[in-house]
Tab-separated table of C-alpha atoms in Angstrom:
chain	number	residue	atom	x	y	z
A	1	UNK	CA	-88.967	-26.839	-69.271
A	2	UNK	CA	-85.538	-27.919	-69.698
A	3	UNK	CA	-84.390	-25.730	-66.319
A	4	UNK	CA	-87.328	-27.804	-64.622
A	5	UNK	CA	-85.961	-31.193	-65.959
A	6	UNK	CA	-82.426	-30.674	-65.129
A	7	UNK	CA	-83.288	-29.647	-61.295
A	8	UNK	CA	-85.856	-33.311	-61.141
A	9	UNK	CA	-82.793	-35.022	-62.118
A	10	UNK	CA	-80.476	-33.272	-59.344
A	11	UNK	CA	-82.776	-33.976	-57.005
A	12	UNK	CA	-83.590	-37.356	-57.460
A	13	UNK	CA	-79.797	-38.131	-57.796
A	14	UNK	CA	-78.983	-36.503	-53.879
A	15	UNK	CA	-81.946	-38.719	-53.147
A	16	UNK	CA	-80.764	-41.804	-54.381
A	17	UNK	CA	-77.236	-41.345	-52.655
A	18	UNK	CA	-79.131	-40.215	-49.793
A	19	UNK	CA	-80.765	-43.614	-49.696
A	20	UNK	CA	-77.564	-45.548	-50.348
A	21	UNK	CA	-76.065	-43.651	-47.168
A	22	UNK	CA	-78.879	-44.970	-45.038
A	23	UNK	CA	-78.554	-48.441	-46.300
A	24	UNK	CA	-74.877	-48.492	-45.336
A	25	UNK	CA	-75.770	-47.036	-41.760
A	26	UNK	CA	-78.414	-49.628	-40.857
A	27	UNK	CA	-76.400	-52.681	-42.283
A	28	UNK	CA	-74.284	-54.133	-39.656
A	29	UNK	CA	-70.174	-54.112	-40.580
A	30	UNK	CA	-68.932	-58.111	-41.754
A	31	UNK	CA	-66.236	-58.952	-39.308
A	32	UNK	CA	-63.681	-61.657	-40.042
A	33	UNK	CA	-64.207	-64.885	-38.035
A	34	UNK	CA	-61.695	-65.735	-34.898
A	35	UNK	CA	-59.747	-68.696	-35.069
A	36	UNK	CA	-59.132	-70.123	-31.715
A	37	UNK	CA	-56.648	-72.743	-32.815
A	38	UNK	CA	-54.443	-69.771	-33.768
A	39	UNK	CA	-54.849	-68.097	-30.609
A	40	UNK	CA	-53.776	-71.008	-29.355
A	41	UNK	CA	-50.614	-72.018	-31.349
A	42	UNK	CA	-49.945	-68.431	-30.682
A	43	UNK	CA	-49.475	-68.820	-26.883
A	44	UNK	CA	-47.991	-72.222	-26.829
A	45	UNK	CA	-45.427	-71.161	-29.700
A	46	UNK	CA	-43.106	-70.020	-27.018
A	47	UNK	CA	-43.609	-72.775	-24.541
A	48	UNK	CA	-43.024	-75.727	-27.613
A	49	UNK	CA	-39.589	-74.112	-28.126
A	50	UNK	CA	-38.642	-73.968	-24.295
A	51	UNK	CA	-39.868	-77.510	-24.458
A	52	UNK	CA	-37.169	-78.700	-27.548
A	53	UNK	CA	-34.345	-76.860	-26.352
A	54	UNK	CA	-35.261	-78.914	-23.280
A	55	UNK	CA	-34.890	-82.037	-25.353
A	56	UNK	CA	-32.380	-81.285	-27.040
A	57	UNK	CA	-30.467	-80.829	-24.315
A	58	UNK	CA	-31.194	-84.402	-22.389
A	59	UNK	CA	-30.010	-85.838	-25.661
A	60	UNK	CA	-27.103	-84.489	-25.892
A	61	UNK	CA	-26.656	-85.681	-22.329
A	62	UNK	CA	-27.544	-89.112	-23.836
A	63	UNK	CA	-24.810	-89.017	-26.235
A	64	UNK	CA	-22.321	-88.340	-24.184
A	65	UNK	CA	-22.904	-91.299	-21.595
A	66	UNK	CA	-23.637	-93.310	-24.989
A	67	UNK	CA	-19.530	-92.302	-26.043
A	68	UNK	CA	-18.470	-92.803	-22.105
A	69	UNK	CA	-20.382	-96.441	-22.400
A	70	UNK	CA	-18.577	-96.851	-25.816
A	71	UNK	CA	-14.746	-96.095	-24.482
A	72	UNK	CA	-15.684	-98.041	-20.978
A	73	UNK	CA	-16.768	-101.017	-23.026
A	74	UNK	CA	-13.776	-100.776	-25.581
A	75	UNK	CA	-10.840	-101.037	-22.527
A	76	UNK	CA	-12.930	-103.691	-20.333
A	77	UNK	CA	-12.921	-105.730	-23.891
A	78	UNK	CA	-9.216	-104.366	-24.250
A	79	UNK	CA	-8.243	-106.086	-21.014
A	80	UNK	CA	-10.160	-109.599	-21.688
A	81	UNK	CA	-8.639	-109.700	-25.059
A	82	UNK	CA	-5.029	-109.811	-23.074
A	83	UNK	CA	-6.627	-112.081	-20.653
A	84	UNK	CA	-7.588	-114.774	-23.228
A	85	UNK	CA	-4.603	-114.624	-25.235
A	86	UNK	CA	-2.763	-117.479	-23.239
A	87	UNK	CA	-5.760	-119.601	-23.527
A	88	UNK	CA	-5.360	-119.335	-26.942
A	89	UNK	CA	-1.894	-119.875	-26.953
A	90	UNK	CA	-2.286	-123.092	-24.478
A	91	UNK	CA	-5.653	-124.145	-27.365
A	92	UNK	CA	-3.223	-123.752	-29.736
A	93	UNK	CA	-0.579	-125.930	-28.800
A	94	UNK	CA	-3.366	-128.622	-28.091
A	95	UNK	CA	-4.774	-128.342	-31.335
A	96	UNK	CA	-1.718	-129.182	-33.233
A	97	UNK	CA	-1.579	-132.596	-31.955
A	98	UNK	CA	-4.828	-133.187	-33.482
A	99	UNK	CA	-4.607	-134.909	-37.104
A	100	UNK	CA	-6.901	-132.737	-39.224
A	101	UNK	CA	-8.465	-130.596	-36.983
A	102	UNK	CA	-8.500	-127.844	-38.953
A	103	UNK	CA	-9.801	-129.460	-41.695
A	104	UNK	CA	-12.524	-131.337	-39.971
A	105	UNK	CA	-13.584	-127.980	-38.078
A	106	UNK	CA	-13.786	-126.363	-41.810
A	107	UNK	CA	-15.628	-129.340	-43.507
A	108	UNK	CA	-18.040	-129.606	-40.987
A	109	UNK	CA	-18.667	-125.519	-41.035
A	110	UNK	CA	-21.896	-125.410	-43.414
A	111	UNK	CA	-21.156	-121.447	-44.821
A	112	UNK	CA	-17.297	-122.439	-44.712
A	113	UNK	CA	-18.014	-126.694	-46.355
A	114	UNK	CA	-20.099	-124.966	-49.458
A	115	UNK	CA	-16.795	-123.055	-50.363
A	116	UNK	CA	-14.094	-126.120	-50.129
A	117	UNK	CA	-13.797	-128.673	-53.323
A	118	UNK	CA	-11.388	-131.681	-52.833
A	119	UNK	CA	-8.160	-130.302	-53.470
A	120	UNK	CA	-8.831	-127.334	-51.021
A	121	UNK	CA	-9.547	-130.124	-48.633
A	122	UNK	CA	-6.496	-131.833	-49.573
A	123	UNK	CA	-3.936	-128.527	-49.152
A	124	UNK	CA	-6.202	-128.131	-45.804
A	125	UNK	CA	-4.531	-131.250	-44.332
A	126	UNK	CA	-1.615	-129.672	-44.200
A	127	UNK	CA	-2.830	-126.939	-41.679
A	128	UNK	CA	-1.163	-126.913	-38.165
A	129	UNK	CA	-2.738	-123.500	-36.731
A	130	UNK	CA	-5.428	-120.997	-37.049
A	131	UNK	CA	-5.029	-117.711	-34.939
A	132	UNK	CA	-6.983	-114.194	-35.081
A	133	UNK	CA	-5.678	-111.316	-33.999
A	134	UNK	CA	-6.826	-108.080	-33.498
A	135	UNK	CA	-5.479	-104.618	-32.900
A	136	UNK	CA	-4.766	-102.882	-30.125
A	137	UNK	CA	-8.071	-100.546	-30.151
A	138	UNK	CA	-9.882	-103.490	-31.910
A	139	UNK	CA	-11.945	-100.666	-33.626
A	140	UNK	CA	-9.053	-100.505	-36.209
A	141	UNK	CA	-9.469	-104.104	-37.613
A	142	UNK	CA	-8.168	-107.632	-37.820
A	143	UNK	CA	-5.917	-110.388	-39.296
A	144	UNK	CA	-6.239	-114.082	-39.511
A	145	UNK	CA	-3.314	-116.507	-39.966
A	146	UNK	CA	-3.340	-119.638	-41.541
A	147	UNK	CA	0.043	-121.592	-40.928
A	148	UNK	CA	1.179	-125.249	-42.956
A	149	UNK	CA	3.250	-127.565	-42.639
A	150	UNK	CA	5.503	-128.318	-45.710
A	151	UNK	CA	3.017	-128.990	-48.577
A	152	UNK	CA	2.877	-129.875	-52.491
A	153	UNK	CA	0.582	-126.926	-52.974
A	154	UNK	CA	2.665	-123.528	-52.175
A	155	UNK	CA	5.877	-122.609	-50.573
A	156	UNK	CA	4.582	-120.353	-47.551
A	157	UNK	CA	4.337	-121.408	-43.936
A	158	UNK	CA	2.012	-119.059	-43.363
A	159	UNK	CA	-0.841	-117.111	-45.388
A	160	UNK	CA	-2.341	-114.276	-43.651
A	161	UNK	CA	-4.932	-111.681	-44.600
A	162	UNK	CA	-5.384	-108.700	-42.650
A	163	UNK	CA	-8.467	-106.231	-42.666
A	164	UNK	CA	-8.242	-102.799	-41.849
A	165	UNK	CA	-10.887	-100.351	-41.263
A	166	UNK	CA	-10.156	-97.018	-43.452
A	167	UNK	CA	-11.310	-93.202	-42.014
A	168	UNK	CA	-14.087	-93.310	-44.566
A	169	UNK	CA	-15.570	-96.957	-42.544
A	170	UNK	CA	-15.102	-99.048	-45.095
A	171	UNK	CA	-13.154	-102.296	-44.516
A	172	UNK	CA	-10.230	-102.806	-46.814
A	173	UNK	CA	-7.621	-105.865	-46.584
A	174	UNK	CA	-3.846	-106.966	-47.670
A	175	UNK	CA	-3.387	-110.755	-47.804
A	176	UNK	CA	-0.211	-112.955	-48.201
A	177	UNK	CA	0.719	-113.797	-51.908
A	178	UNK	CA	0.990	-117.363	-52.624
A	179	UNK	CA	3.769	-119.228	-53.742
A	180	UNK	CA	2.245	-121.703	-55.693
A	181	UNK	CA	4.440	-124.473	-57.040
A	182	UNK	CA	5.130	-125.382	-60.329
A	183	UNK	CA	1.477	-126.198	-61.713
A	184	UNK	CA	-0.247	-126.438	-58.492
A	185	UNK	CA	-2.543	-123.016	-58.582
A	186	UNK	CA	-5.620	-123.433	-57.663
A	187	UNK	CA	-7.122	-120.110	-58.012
A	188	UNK	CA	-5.643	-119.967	-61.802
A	189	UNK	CA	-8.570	-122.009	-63.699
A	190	UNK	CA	-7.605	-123.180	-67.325
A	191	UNK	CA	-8.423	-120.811	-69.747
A	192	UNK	CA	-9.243	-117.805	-67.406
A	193	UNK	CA	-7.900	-114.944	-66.396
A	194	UNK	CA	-7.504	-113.105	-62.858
A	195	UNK	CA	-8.627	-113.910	-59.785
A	196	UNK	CA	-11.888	-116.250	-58.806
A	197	UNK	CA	-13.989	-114.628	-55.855
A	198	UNK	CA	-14.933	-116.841	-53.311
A	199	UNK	CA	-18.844	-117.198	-53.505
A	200	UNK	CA	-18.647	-115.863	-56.655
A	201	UNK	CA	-21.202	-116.646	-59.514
A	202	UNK	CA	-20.156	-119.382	-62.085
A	203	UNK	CA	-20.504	-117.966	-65.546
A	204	UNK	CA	-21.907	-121.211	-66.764
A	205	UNK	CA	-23.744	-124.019	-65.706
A	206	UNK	CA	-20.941	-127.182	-64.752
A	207	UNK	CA	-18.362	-124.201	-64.564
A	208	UNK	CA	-15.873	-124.699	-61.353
A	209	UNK	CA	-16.661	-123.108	-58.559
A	210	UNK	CA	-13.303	-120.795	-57.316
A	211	UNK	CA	-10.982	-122.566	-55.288
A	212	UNK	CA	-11.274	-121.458	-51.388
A	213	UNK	CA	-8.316	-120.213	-51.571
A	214	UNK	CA	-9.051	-117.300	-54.123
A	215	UNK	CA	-10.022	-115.624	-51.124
A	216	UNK	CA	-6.415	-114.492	-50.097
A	217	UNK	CA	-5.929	-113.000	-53.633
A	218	UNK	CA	-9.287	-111.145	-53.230
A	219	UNK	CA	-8.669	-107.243	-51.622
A	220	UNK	CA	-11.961	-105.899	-52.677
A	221	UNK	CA	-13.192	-103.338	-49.992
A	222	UNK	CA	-16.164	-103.601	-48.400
A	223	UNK	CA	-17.325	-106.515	-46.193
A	224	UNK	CA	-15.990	-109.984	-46.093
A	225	UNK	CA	-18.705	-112.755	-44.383
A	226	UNK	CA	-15.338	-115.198	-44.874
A	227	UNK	CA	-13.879	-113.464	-42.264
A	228	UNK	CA	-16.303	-112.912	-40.130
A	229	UNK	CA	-17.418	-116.793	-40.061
A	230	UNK	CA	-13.525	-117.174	-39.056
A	231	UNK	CA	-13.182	-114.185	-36.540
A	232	UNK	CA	-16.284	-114.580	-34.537
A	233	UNK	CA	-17.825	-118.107	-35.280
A	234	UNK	CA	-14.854	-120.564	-35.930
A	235	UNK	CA	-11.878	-119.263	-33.925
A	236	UNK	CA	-14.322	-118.276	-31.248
A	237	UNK	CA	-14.914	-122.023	-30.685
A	238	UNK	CA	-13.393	-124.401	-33.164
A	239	UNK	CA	-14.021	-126.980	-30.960
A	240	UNK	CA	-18.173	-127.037	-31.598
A	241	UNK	CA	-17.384	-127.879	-35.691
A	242	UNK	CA	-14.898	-129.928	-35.339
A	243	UNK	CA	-17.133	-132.702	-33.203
A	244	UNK	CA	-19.805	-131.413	-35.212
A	245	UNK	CA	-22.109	-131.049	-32.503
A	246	UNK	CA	-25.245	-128.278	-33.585
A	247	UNK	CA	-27.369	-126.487	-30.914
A	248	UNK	CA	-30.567	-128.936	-30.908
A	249	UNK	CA	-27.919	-131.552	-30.040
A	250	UNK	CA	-26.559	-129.546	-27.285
A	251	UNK	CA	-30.290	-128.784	-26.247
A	252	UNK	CA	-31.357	-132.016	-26.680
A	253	UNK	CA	-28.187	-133.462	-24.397
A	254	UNK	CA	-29.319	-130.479	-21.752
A	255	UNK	CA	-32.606	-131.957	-21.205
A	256	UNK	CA	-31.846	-135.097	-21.309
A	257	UNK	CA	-29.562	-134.496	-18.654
A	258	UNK	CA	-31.830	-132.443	-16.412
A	259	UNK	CA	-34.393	-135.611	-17.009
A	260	UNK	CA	-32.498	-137.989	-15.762
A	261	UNK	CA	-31.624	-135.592	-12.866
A	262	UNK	CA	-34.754	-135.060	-12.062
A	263	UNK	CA	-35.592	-139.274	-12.169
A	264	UNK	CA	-32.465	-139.503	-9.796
A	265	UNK	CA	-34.081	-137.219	-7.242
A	266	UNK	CA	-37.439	-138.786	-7.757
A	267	UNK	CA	-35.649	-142.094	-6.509
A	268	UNK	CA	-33.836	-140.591	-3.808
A	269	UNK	CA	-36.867	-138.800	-2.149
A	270	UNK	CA	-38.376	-142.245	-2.715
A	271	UNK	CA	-36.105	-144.245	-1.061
A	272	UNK	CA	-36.072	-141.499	1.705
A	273	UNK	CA	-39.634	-142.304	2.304
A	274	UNK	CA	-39.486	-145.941	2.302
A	275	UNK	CA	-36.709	-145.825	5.257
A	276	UNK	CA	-39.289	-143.016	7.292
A	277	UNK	CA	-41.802	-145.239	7.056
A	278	UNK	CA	-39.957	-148.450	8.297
């Protein structure tokens, strides 16, 4: 009985695996699913890169021409700064006759009038000349040049601050120490110490604002809007400030102009008429 059992139990165990055999014969094999977007990628890969280097090449093309444009630009501005210097000088020369020029061209500056109290407007009467000049390579930076007549204020004749452009870009500058006369400082306020900075911050309300000329004792790097109102607004054309004429004037005086040009032709085509016609 036992012999019999055992042998049921052999064969219903090759029967069972027999079974599972079939099953795995008649089932169909899962395959994994195709991407197409791979495929693809896969044959454009090497056309994309053919297509940067490509790229990258006409922009490095660009950048040269850019640095060609640059230099090109730099010694046709090189030659027109050498052309304009006698204008300047002749400008100048002109400008020193004037009374107050200076002063009137700074007063009636509005960044330039919001950093002048009285007595900077006083020591300003004094001024003869204003005069920018820039280096050689212009890249490298600038100086501006105040010069005075004999004053009350200070002892120079002239008070200069130069800027100079460092390897790192930044903008540093030197300026002219002032010779103040006995108790005439302005940029020494009672009870402080150091130096004001023009445009500075008062520490309280009704505090003093920093006398104008603070800003040839400040050599802070970085940039300096003083100078740039000077270099390429004022000294550019002083003459705009000091008659205190504004661009809607200007415009306003252009079309008025081209209107009454335009009535004068009106008249003359009239008249023109009137004589055909007789």
């Amino acid at each position: 009985k036992q012999w019999y059992q055992r042998r049921v139990a052999i064969t219903a165990g090759i029967t069972n695996n027999l079974s599972k055999m079939a099953n795995a014969q008649a089932s169909p094999r899962k395959m994994p699913k195709l991407d197409p977007a791979a495929d693809v990628k896969a044959d454009t890969n090497g056309d994309s890169q053919d297509i940067l280097e490509e790229i990258d090449s006409i922009q490095t093309s660009l950048d040269c021409l850019n640095d060609q444009a640059s230099d090109e630009i730099l010694k046709v501005e090189q030659k027109y700064n050498m052309l304009r210097k006698p204008h300047y000088k002749k400008r100048s020369d002109l400008i020193a006759k004037i009374p107050d020029f200076w002063l009137n061209t700074f007063m009636n500056h509005p960044q330039i009038a919001a950093l002048l109290d009285e007595t900077d407007e006083e020591v300003l009467r004094y001024m003869t000349q204003l005069s920018v000049e820039e280096t050689e390579d212009i890249r490298s930076g600038y100086k501006i040049i105040f010069e005075f007549k004999t004053n009350p204020f200070f002892e120079n004749s002239q008070l200069v601050k130069e800027f100079t452009m460092s390897e790192s870009g930044e903008m540093g500058t030197s300026e002219t120490k002032i010779n103040w006369k006995q108790g005439m400082a302005l940029t020494e306020k009672s009870g402080d110490k150091g130096k004001e900075k023009v445009g500075g911050k008062r520490d309280k309300p009704g505090d003093d604002p920093p006398s104008f000329f603070s800003w040839f004792e400040d050599n802070s790097m970085g940039g300096d809007e003083v100078g740039e109102v000077i270099k390429d607004d004022i000294w550019a054309n002083p003459m705009q400030y000091y008659l205190d004429l504004d661009e809607d004037e200007e415009l306003e005086d252009d079309e008025d102009q081209d209107a009454e040009d335009e009535v004068e032709g009106e008249d003359d085509d009239g008249a023109g008429e009137g004589e055909e016609e007789e």
